[in-house]
PDB file of C-alpha atoms in Angstrom:
ATOM      1  CA  MET T 522      55.691 -34.619 234.661  1.00 95.00           C
ATOM      2  CA  ARG T 523      57.173 -33.162 231.521  1.00 98.00           C
ATOM      3  CA  ALA T 524      56.005 -34.314 228.095  1.00 98.00           C
ATOM      4  CA  VAL T 525      58.338 -34.650 225.135  1.00 98.00           C
ATOM      5  CA  GLY T 526      58.509 -31.758 222.667  1.00 98.00           C
ATOM      6  CA  LYS T 527      56.331 -31.384 219.567  1.00 98.00           C
ATOM      7  CA  LEU T 528      58.772 -33.002 217.122  1.00 98.00           C
ATOM      8  CA  ALA T 529      59.341 -36.004 219.387  1.00 98.00           C
ATOM      9  CA  GLU T 530      55.575 -36.265 219.889  1.00 98.00           C
ATOM     10  CA  GLN T 531      55.060 -36.386 216.096  1.00 98.00           C
ATOM     11  CA  VAL T 532      57.672 -39.124 215.722  1.00 98.00           C
ATOM     12  CA  LEU T 533      56.223 -41.148 218.599  1.00 98.00           C
ATOM     13  CA  ARG T 534      52.703 -40.814 217.180  1.00 97.00           C
ATOM     14  CA  SER T 535      53.872 -42.239 213.862  1.00 96.00           C
ATOM     15  CA  LEU T 536      55.788 -45.052 215.590  1.00 97.00           C
ATOM     16  CA  VAL T 537      52.876 -46.187 217.782  1.00 97.00           C
ATOM     17  CA  ALA T 538      50.079 -45.678 215.237  1.00 95.00           C
ATOM     18  CA  GLY T 539      47.772 -48.697 215.273  1.00 92.00           C
ATOM     19  CA  LEU T 540      49.402 -50.430 218.257  1.00 94.00           C
ATOM     20  CA  ARG T 541      46.603 -51.190 220.730  1.00 88.00           C
ATOM     21  CA  HIS T 542      46.989 -54.724 222.110  1.00 85.00           C
ATOM     22  CA  GLY T 543      49.553 -56.574 224.233  1.00 81.00           C
ATOM     23  CA  ASP T 544      50.960 -58.465 221.262  1.00 83.00           C
ATOM     24  CA  ASP T 545      51.197 -55.409 218.990  1.00 91.00           C
ATOM     25  CA  TYR T 546      54.670 -54.327 217.946  1.00 94.00           C
ATOM     26  CA  ARG T 547      56.485 -53.030 214.933  1.00 96.00           C
ATOM     27  CA  LYS T 548      60.051 -52.890 213.740  1.00 95.00           C
ATOM     28  CA  VAL T 549      60.974 -49.825 211.696  1.00 95.00           C
ATOM     29  CA  ASP T 550      63.987 -50.313 209.442  1.00 95.00           C
ATOM     30  CA  ASN T 551      63.997 -47.769 206.617  1.00 94.00           C
ATOM     31  CA  CYS T 552      67.745 -47.195 206.466  1.00 89.00           C
ATOM     32  CA  GLY T 553      69.112 -50.298 204.753  1.00 86.00           C
ATOM     33  CA  GLY T 554      71.193 -51.387 207.733  1.00 85.00           C
ATOM     34  CA  ALA T 555      73.053 -48.081 208.092  1.00 91.00           C
ATOM     35  CA  PHE T 556      71.453 -47.541 211.536  1.00 94.00           C
ATOM     36  CA  MET T 557      69.804 -49.818 214.092  1.00 94.00           C
ATOM     37  CA  PRO T 558      66.110 -50.484 213.487  1.00 96.00           C
ATOM     38  CA  VAL T 559      63.600 -49.119 216.001  1.00 97.00           C
ATOM     39  CA  THR T 560      61.337 -51.618 217.754  1.00 97.00           C
ATOM     40  CA  VAL T 561      58.085 -50.284 219.182  1.00 98.00           C
ATOM     41  CA  GLU T 562      55.747 -52.303 221.421  1.00 97.00           C
ATOM     42  CA  PHE T 563      52.416 -51.645 223.090  1.00 97.00           C
ATOM     43  CA  ILE T 564      53.108 -52.918 226.608  1.00 95.00           C
ATOM     44  CA  GLY T 565      49.903 -52.115 228.439  1.00 94.00           C
ATOM     45  CA  LYS T 566      47.475 -49.641 229.905  1.00 93.00           C
ATOM     46  CA  CYS T 567      47.301 -47.873 233.222  1.00 93.00           C
ATOM     47  CA  LEU T 568      44.871 -45.379 234.703  1.00 92.00           C
ATOM     48  CA  LEU T 569      46.792 -42.525 233.069  1.00 93.00           C
ATOM     49  CA  GLY T 570      46.942 -43.949 229.528  1.00 95.00           C
ATOM     50  CA  ASP T 571      48.746 -46.365 227.221  1.00 96.00           C
ATOM     51  CA  LEU T 572      52.349 -47.538 227.674  1.00 96.00           C
ATOM     52  CA  PHE T 573      54.791 -48.088 224.820  1.00 98.00           C
ATOM     53  CA  SER T 574      58.353 -49.371 224.723  1.00 98.00           C
ATOM     54  CA  VAL T 575      60.676 -47.893 222.090  1.00 98.00           C
ATOM     55  CA  ALA T 576      64.105 -49.463 221.676  1.00 98.00           C
ATOM     56  CA  HIS T 577      67.133 -50.107 219.558  1.00 97.00           C
ATOM     57  CA  TYR T 578      68.428 -53.671 219.995  1.00 95.00           C
ATOM     58  CA  TYR T 579      71.713 -55.339 219.154  1.00 93.00           C
ATOM     59  CA  GLU T 580      72.937 -58.848 219.875  1.00 93.00           C
ATOM     60  CA  GLN T 581      75.873 -59.594 222.161  1.00 93.00           C
ATOM     61  CA  ASN T 582      76.882 -63.164 223.012  1.00 93.00           C
ATOM     62  CA  GLY T 583      73.421 -64.358 221.948  1.00 94.00           C
ATOM     63  CA  ASP T 584      71.555 -61.849 224.160  1.00 93.00           C
ATOM     64  CA  LEU T 585      69.460 -58.919 222.953  1.00 93.00           C
ATOM     65  CA  MET T 586      70.861 -55.697 224.343  1.00 96.00           C
ATOM     66  CA  ARG T 587      68.949 -52.415 224.583  1.00 96.00           C
ATOM     67  CA  ASP T 588      70.696 -49.372 223.152  1.00 96.00           C
ATOM     68  CA  PRO T 589      68.570 -47.744 224.623  1.00 97.00           C
ATOM     69  CA  GLU T 590      65.010 -48.639 225.601  1.00 98.00           C
ATOM     70  CA  MET T 591      62.538 -46.045 226.839  1.00 98.00           C
ATOM     71  CA  VAL T 592      58.971 -46.494 228.056  1.00 98.00           C
ATOM     72  CA  PHE T 593      56.482 -43.740 227.284  1.00 98.00           C
ATOM     73  CA  LEU T 594      53.081 -43.037 228.757  1.00 98.00           C
ATOM     74  CA  ARG T 595      50.612 -41.596 226.229  1.00 97.00           C
ATOM     75  CA  ASP T 596      47.887 -39.697 228.056  1.00 97.00           C
ATOM     76  CA  SER T 597      44.311 -39.123 226.891  1.00 95.00           C
ATOM     77  CA  GLY T 598      45.411 -35.868 225.231  1.00 97.00           C
ATOM     78  CA  GLY T 599      47.978 -37.693 223.077  1.00 96.00           C
ATOM     79  CA  ARG T 600      51.012 -36.334 224.926  1.00 98.00           C
ATOM     80  CA  PHE T 601      53.968 -38.641 225.590  1.00 98.00           C
ATOM     81  CA  PHE T 602      55.803 -38.743 228.916  1.00 98.00           C
ATOM     82  CA  PRO T 603      58.990 -40.780 229.348  1.00 98.00           C
ATOM     83  CA  THR T 604      58.837 -42.935 232.485  1.00 98.00           C
ATOM     84  CA  TYR T 605      61.739 -45.398 232.120  1.00 98.00           C
ATOM     85  CA  PHE T 606      65.211 -45.600 230.550  1.00 98.00           C
ATOM     86  CA  ARG T 607      67.534 -48.566 230.155  1.00 98.00           C
ATOM     87  CA  GLN T 608      70.931 -48.844 228.485  1.00 97.00           C
ATOM     88  CA  ASP T 609      72.560 -52.292 228.367  1.00 96.00           C
ATOM     89  CA  GLY T 610      76.167 -53.250 227.762  1.00 86.00           C
ATOM     90  CA  GLY T 611      79.361 -51.782 229.182  1.00 83.00           C
ATOM     91  CA  LEU T 612      78.399 -49.712 232.191  1.00 84.00           C
ATOM     92  CA  GLY T 613      74.695 -50.087 231.437  1.00 91.00           C
ATOM     93  CA  PHE T 614      72.061 -48.684 233.748  1.00 93.00           C
ATOM     94  CA  GLU T 615      68.334 -48.606 234.364  1.00 97.00           C
ATOM     95  CA  GLN T 616      66.279 -45.635 235.588  1.00 97.00           C
ATOM     96  CA  GLU T 617      62.599 -45.443 236.437  1.00 97.00           C
ATOM     97  CA  SER T 618      61.682 -41.777 236.476  1.00 97.00           C
ATOM     98  CA  ALA T 619      57.981 -42.343 237.212  1.00 95.00           C
ATOM     99  CA  ASP T 620      56.238 -44.986 239.302  1.00 94.00           C
ATOM    100  CA  LEU T 621      52.808 -45.048 237.701  1.00 91.00           C
ATOM    101  CA  LEU T 622      51.366 -47.457 240.266  1.00 88.00           C
ATOM    102  CA  LYS T 623      52.222 -45.131 243.128  1.00 91.00           C
ATOM    103  CA  GLY T 624      51.593 -41.953 241.152  1.00 89.00           C
ATOM    104  CA  THR T 625      55.038 -40.551 241.933  1.00 93.00           C
ATOM    105  CA  PHE T 626      57.917 -39.338 239.790  1.00 95.00           C
ATOM    106  CA  HIS T 627      61.425 -37.923 240.077  1.00 97.00           C
ATOM    107  CA  PRO T 628      61.122 -34.430 238.523  1.00 97.00           C
ATOM    108  CA  VAL T 629      64.778 -33.896 237.603  1.00 98.00           C
ATOM    109  CA  MET T 630      65.328 -37.416 236.228  1.00 98.00           C
ATOM    110  CA  GLN T 631      62.032 -37.381 234.343  1.00 98.00           C
ATOM    111  CA  ALA T 632      62.899 -34.004 232.751  1.00 98.00           C
ATOM    112  CA  GLU T 633      66.301 -35.411 231.736  1.00 98.00           C
ATOM    113  CA  HIS T 634      64.523 -38.378 230.139  1.00 98.00           C
ATOM    114  CA  ALA T 635      62.256 -35.959 228.232  1.00 98.00           C
ATOM    115  CA  ASP T 636      65.317 -34.022 226.995  1.00 98.00           C
ATOM    116  CA  PHE T 637      66.998 -37.240 225.859  1.00 98.00           C
ATOM    117  CA  ALA T 638      63.789 -38.438 224.160  1.00 98.00           C
ATOM    118  CA  ASP T 639      63.587 -35.161 222.215  1.00 98.00           C
ATOM    119  CA  LEU T 640      67.106 -35.671 220.866  1.00 98.00           C
ATOM    120  CA  TRP T 641      66.663 -39.404 220.263  1.00 98.00           C
ATOM    121  CA  MET T 642      63.370 -39.017 218.388  1.00 98.00           C
ATOM    122  CA  ARG T 643      64.906 -36.312 216.177  1.00 98.00           C
ATOM    123  CA  ASN T 644      67.684 -38.790 215.323  1.00 97.00           C
ATOM    124  CA  VAL T 645      65.196 -41.621 214.746  1.00 97.00           C
ATOM    125  CA  ARG T 646      63.206 -39.371 212.412  1.00 97.00           C
ATOM    126  CA  GLU T 647      66.295 -38.556 210.348  1.00 96.00           C
ATOM    127  CA  GLN T 648      67.804 -42.054 210.403  1.00 95.00           C
ATOM    128  CA  GLN T 649      64.576 -43.867 209.547  1.00 95.00           C
ATOM    129  CA  HIS T 650      63.352 -41.255 207.040  1.00 94.00           C
ATOM    130  CA  LEU T 651      60.095 -40.629 208.887  1.00 93.00           C
ATOM    131  CA  GLY T 652      57.917 -37.763 207.557  1.00 75.00           C
TER     132      GLY T 652
END
């Protein structure tokens, strides 16, 4: 599997810092409403490492919509690997690029998720004024 790039890894490290339990989450909103806040949750552990959800949410007809949500595996070396992508609304879709229970992944899709995560985390860094 392909890890995210160094900049995205730095952003993800700052977003997940201190999140270690199933009820741990944080909402990052440093932009005064100009951009959507980023919600980060510790969602569990697997044999390969810790799992985190990172998402932008908006409300539509009383439902929370993901715009988008990605799940990242953080391995013992601190590298982050995207494993899941979901985009709600309109022609929304859901993609699981790695099945961690089976130990399988879709190389092309997972690499595309890593590319997207690199771009998204660069935007999150700029929008949320993260170091």
